Amino acid sequence: MTYAPRMQTIVTPTLTLEPLLASHAEEMFGLLSDDEIYRYLDYAAPASAEYLRGVYQRLESRRSPDARQRWLNWVIRPLEQPLAGYVQATVEPDLSAHVAYVLGSRYWGHGYAQRAVQAMLEHLVSAYSVEGFLATVEADNQRSIRLLER
């Protein structure tokens, strides 16, 4: 597998993808406490900012415990706004990546998810030599289905 030297910040004209850090936990906890976003997710909101900080500290390793996978997570920061959500990729040894994204409901419908996912996919191809992508989506989540079709 090809590895980039370290996880990079991804900058677009309208948003920045910052590598996820434990220091993002407090701001992300507020965002991830939005009940509306869990309508299509198979897990619950984090119990506390402290819990989320612990999860993010583990993700800062950027590798699975067996070191076979790259765990790449970025927070989405629209220009001059608070964090809007996150994108993530699990890069497999065969150069495929499982990708996912979550945005706070107040950021839906503004194109942030589309632009963030597109920027992440392009980066995964150029920096990690990813050759294929996989994502799962709930059958009734039409907004995400349309995004993934694009």
mmCIF file of C-alpha atoms in Angstrom:
data_model
loop_
_atom_site.group_PDB
_atom_site.id
_atom_site.type_symbol
_atom_site.label_atom_id
_atom_site.label_comp_id
_atom_site.label_asym_id
_atom_site.label_seq_id
_atom_site.Cartn_x
_atom_site.Cartn_y
_atom_site.Cartn_z
ATOM 1 C CA MET A 1 0.000 0.000 0.000
ATOM 2 C CA THR A 2 1.206 3.516 -0.767
ATOM 3 C CA TYR A 3 1.292 5.797 2.258
ATOM 4 C CA ALA A 4 1.377 9.569 2.264
ATOM 5 C CA PRO A 5 4.043 10.849 4.682
ATOM 6 C CA ARG A 6 1.407 12.292 7.030
ATOM 7 C CA MET A 7 -2.245 13.192 6.857
ATOM 8 C CA GLN A 8 -2.781 16.468 5.041
ATOM 9 C CA THR A 9 -5.232 19.342 5.304
ATOM 10 C CA ILE A 10 -7.328 19.568 2.135
ATOM 11 C CA VAL A 11 -8.283 23.087 1.040
ATOM 12 C CA THR A 12 -10.989 23.899 -1.518
ATOM 13 C CA PRO A 13 -12.391 27.305 -2.512
ATOM 14 C CA THR A 14 -15.362 26.891 -0.127
ATOM 15 C CA LEU A 15 -14.214 24.624 2.705
ATOM 16 C CA THR A 16 -11.259 23.056 4.459
ATOM 17 C CA LEU A 17 -10.916 19.433 5.515
ATOM 18 C CA GLU A 18 -8.764 19.393 8.646
ATOM 19 C CA PRO A 19 -7.279 16.116 9.941
ATOM 20 C CA LEU A 20 -9.450 15.046 12.872
ATOM 21 C CA LEU A 21 -7.809 15.594 16.274
ATOM 22 C CA ALA A 22 -8.885 14.991 19.849
ATOM 23 C CA SER A 23 -9.050 18.780 20.211
ATOM 24 C CA HIS A 24 -12.066 18.781 17.842
ATOM 25 C CA ALA A 25 -14.130 16.725 20.312
ATOM 26 C CA GLU A 26 -15.854 19.598 22.118
ATOM 27 C CA GLU A 27 -17.053 21.331 18.947
ATOM 28 C CA MET A 28 -17.956 18.050 17.256
ATOM 29 C CA PHE A 29 -19.903 16.864 20.308
ATOM 30 C CA GLY A 30 -22.275 19.796 19.929
ATOM 31 C CA LEU A 31 -22.686 19.087 16.233
ATOM 32 C CA LEU A 32 -23.110 15.327 16.733
ATOM 33 C CA SER A 33 -25.774 15.855 19.410
ATOM 34 C CA ASP A 34 -28.238 16.716 16.609
ATOM 35 C CA ASP A 35 -30.903 13.964 16.778
ATOM 36 C CA GLU A 36 -31.892 14.537 13.142
ATOM 37 C CA ILE A 37 -28.629 13.116 11.779
ATOM 38 C CA TYR A 38 -29.228 9.710 13.400
ATOM 39 C CA ARG A 39 -32.358 9.009 11.364
ATOM 40 C CA TYR A 40 -30.160 7.258 8.772
ATOM 41 C CA LEU A 41 -27.289 6.040 10.967
ATOM 42 C CA ASP A 42 -27.021 2.730 12.791
ATOM 43 C CA TYR A 43 -25.410 4.188 15.913
ATOM 44 C CA ALA A 44 -26.354 6.741 18.549
ATOM 45 C CA ALA A 45 -24.982 10.165 19.389
ATOM 46 C CA PRO A 46 -21.812 10.190 21.513
ATOM 47 C CA ALA A 47 -22.487 10.148 25.256
ATOM 48 C CA SER A 48 -20.159 13.037 26.073
ATOM 49 C CA ALA A 49 -17.381 15.226 24.736
ATOM 50 C CA GLU A 50 -14.951 13.236 26.914
ATOM 51 C CA TYR A 51 -16.043 9.980 25.282
ATOM 52 C CA LEU A 52 -15.642 11.538 21.827
ATOM 53 C CA ARG A 53 -12.191 12.845 22.774
ATOM 54 C CA GLY A 54 -11.121 9.283 23.615
ATOM 55 C CA VAL A 55 -12.410 7.999 20.277
ATOM 56 C CA TYR A 56 -10.627 10.788 18.418
ATOM 57 C CA GLN A 57 -7.377 10.118 20.310
ATOM 58 C CA ARG A 58 -7.472 6.518 19.045
ATOM 59 C CA LEU A 59 -8.221 7.693 15.501
ATOM 60 C CA GLU A 60 -5.199 10.014 15.580
ATOM 61 C CA SER A 61 -3.033 6.912 15.080
ATOM 62 C CA ARG A 62 -4.389 6.903 11.485
ATOM 63 C CA ARG A 63 -4.017 3.091 11.421
ATOM 64 C CA SER A 64 -6.029 0.072 12.472
ATOM 65 C CA PRO A 65 -4.592 -1.843 15.466
ATOM 66 C CA ASP A 66 -3.084 -4.441 13.090
ATOM 67 C CA ALA A 67 -1.658 -1.614 10.898
ATOM 68 C CA ARG A 68 -3.249 -3.064 7.735
ATOM 69 C CA GLN A 69 -5.714 -0.229 7.208
ATOM 70 C CA ARG A 70 -5.249 3.538 7.068
ATOM 71 C CA TRP A 71 -7.924 5.342 9.102
ATOM 72 C CA LEU A 72 -8.272 8.809 7.610
ATOM 73 C CA ASN A 73 -10.706 11.248 9.185
ATOM 74 C CA TRP A 74 -11.212 14.930 8.459
ATOM 75 C CA VAL A 75 -13.546 17.525 9.969
ATOM 76 C CA ILE A 76 -15.334 19.768 7.496
ATOM 77 C CA ARG A 77 -14.913 23.496 8.061
ATOM 78 C CA PRO A 78 -16.816 25.744 5.621
ATOM 79 C CA LEU A 79 -15.116 29.113 5.162
ATOM 80 C CA GLU A 80 -15.727 31.449 8.111
ATOM 81 C CA GLN A 81 -18.116 28.980 9.791
ATOM 82 C CA PRO A 82 -17.970 26.418 12.590
ATOM 83 C CA LEU A 83 -17.386 22.750 11.855
ATOM 84 C CA ALA A 84 -20.125 21.227 9.691
ATOM 85 C CA GLY A 85 -19.324 17.503 10.059
ATOM 86 C CA TYR A 86 -16.744 14.981 8.979
ATOM 87 C CA VAL A 87 -15.622 12.725 6.139
ATOM 88 C CA GLN A 88 -13.687 9.540 6.636
ATOM 89 C CA ALA A 89 -11.998 6.781 4.685
ATOM 90 C CA THR A 90 -10.691 3.367 5.628
ATOM 91 C CA VAL A 91 -8.016 2.551 3.067
ATOM 92 C CA GLU A 92 -7.523 -1.178 2.566
ATOM 93 C CA PRO A 93 -4.293 -2.927 1.492
ATOM 94 C CA ASP A 94 -5.864 -3.621 -1.936
ATOM 95 C CA LEU A 95 -6.087 0.180 -2.473
ATOM 96 C CA SER A 96 -9.862 0.339 -2.068
ATOM 97 C CA ALA A 97 -11.444 2.676 0.457
ATOM 98 C CA HIS A 98 -14.647 2.550 2.459
ATOM 99 C CA VAL A 99 -15.872 6.128 2.715
ATOM 100 C CA ALA A 100 -18.455 7.840 4.890
ATOM 101 C CA TYR A 101 -19.590 11.304 5.888
ATOM 102 C CA VAL A 102 -21.845 12.972 8.458
ATOM 103 C CA LEU A 103 -23.011 16.577 8.488
ATOM 104 C CA GLY A 104 -25.072 18.426 11.053
ATOM 105 C CA SER A 105 -28.621 18.878 9.735
ATOM 106 C CA ARG A 106 -28.309 22.672 9.615
ATOM 107 C CA TYR A 107 -25.636 22.170 6.930
ATOM 108 C CA TRP A 108 -27.738 19.900 4.694
ATOM 109 C CA GLY A 109 -28.692 21.237 1.296
ATOM 110 C CA HIS A 110 -25.758 23.654 0.944
ATOM 111 C CA GLY A 111 -23.469 21.415 -1.117
ATOM 112 C CA TYR A 112 -20.930 20.932 1.692
ATOM 113 C CA ALA A 113 -21.195 17.134 1.679
ATOM 114 C CA GLN A 114 -20.779 16.936 -2.096
ATOM 115 C CA ARG A 115 -17.735 19.213 -2.101
ATOM 116 C CA ALA A 116 -16.147 17.562 0.948
ATOM 117 C CA VAL A 117 -16.615 14.030 -0.375
ATOM 118 C CA GLN A 118 -15.327 15.015 -3.821
ATOM 119 C CA ALA A 119 -12.237 16.664 -2.324
ATOM 120 C CA MET A 120 -11.584 13.612 -0.132
ATOM 121 C CA LEU A 121 -11.944 11.177 -3.052
ATOM 122 C CA GLU A 122 -9.569 13.187 -5.225
ATOM 123 C CA HIS A 123 -7.069 13.343 -2.367
ATOM 124 C CA LEU A 124 -7.312 9.595 -1.730
ATOM 125 C CA VAL A 125 -6.495 8.921 -5.378
ATOM 126 C CA SER A 126 -3.563 11.331 -5.523
ATOM 127 C CA ALA A 127 -2.016 10.847 -2.057
ATOM 128 C CA TYR A 128 -2.882 7.189 -1.304
ATOM 129 C CA SER A 129 -3.252 5.661 -4.803
ATOM 130 C CA VAL A 130 -6.792 4.503 -4.017
ATOM 131 C CA GLU A 131 -8.352 2.765 -7.007
ATOM 132 C CA GLY A 132 -11.928 2.073 -5.850
ATOM 133 C CA PHE A 133 -14.487 3.332 -3.343
ATOM 134 C CA LEU A 134 -17.271 1.721 -1.341
ATOM 135 C CA ALA A 135 -20.037 3.397 0.638
ATOM 136 C CA THR A 136 -23.256 2.190 2.194
ATOM 137 C CA VAL A 137 -26.437 4.181 2.504
ATOM 138 C CA GLU A 138 -29.902 3.568 3.927
ATOM 139 C CA ALA A 139 -32.420 2.862 1.145
ATOM 140 C CA ASP A 140 -34.637 5.819 2.120
ATOM 141 C CA ASN A 141 -31.806 8.365 2.464
ATOM 142 C CA GLN A 142 -32.438 9.980 -0.914
ATOM 143 C CA ARG A 143 -30.133 12.935 -0.263
ATOM 144 C CA SER A 144 -27.107 10.645 0.274
ATOM 145 C CA ILE A 145 -28.087 8.364 -2.598
ATOM 146 C CA ARG A 146 -28.074 11.352 -4.965
ATOM 147 C CA LEU A 147 -24.698 12.495 -3.606
ATOM 148 C CA LEU A 148 -23.131 9.080 -4.097
ATOM 149 C CA GLU A 149 -24.579 8.750 -7.598
ATOM 150 C CA ARG A 150 -22.839 11.985 -8.578
#
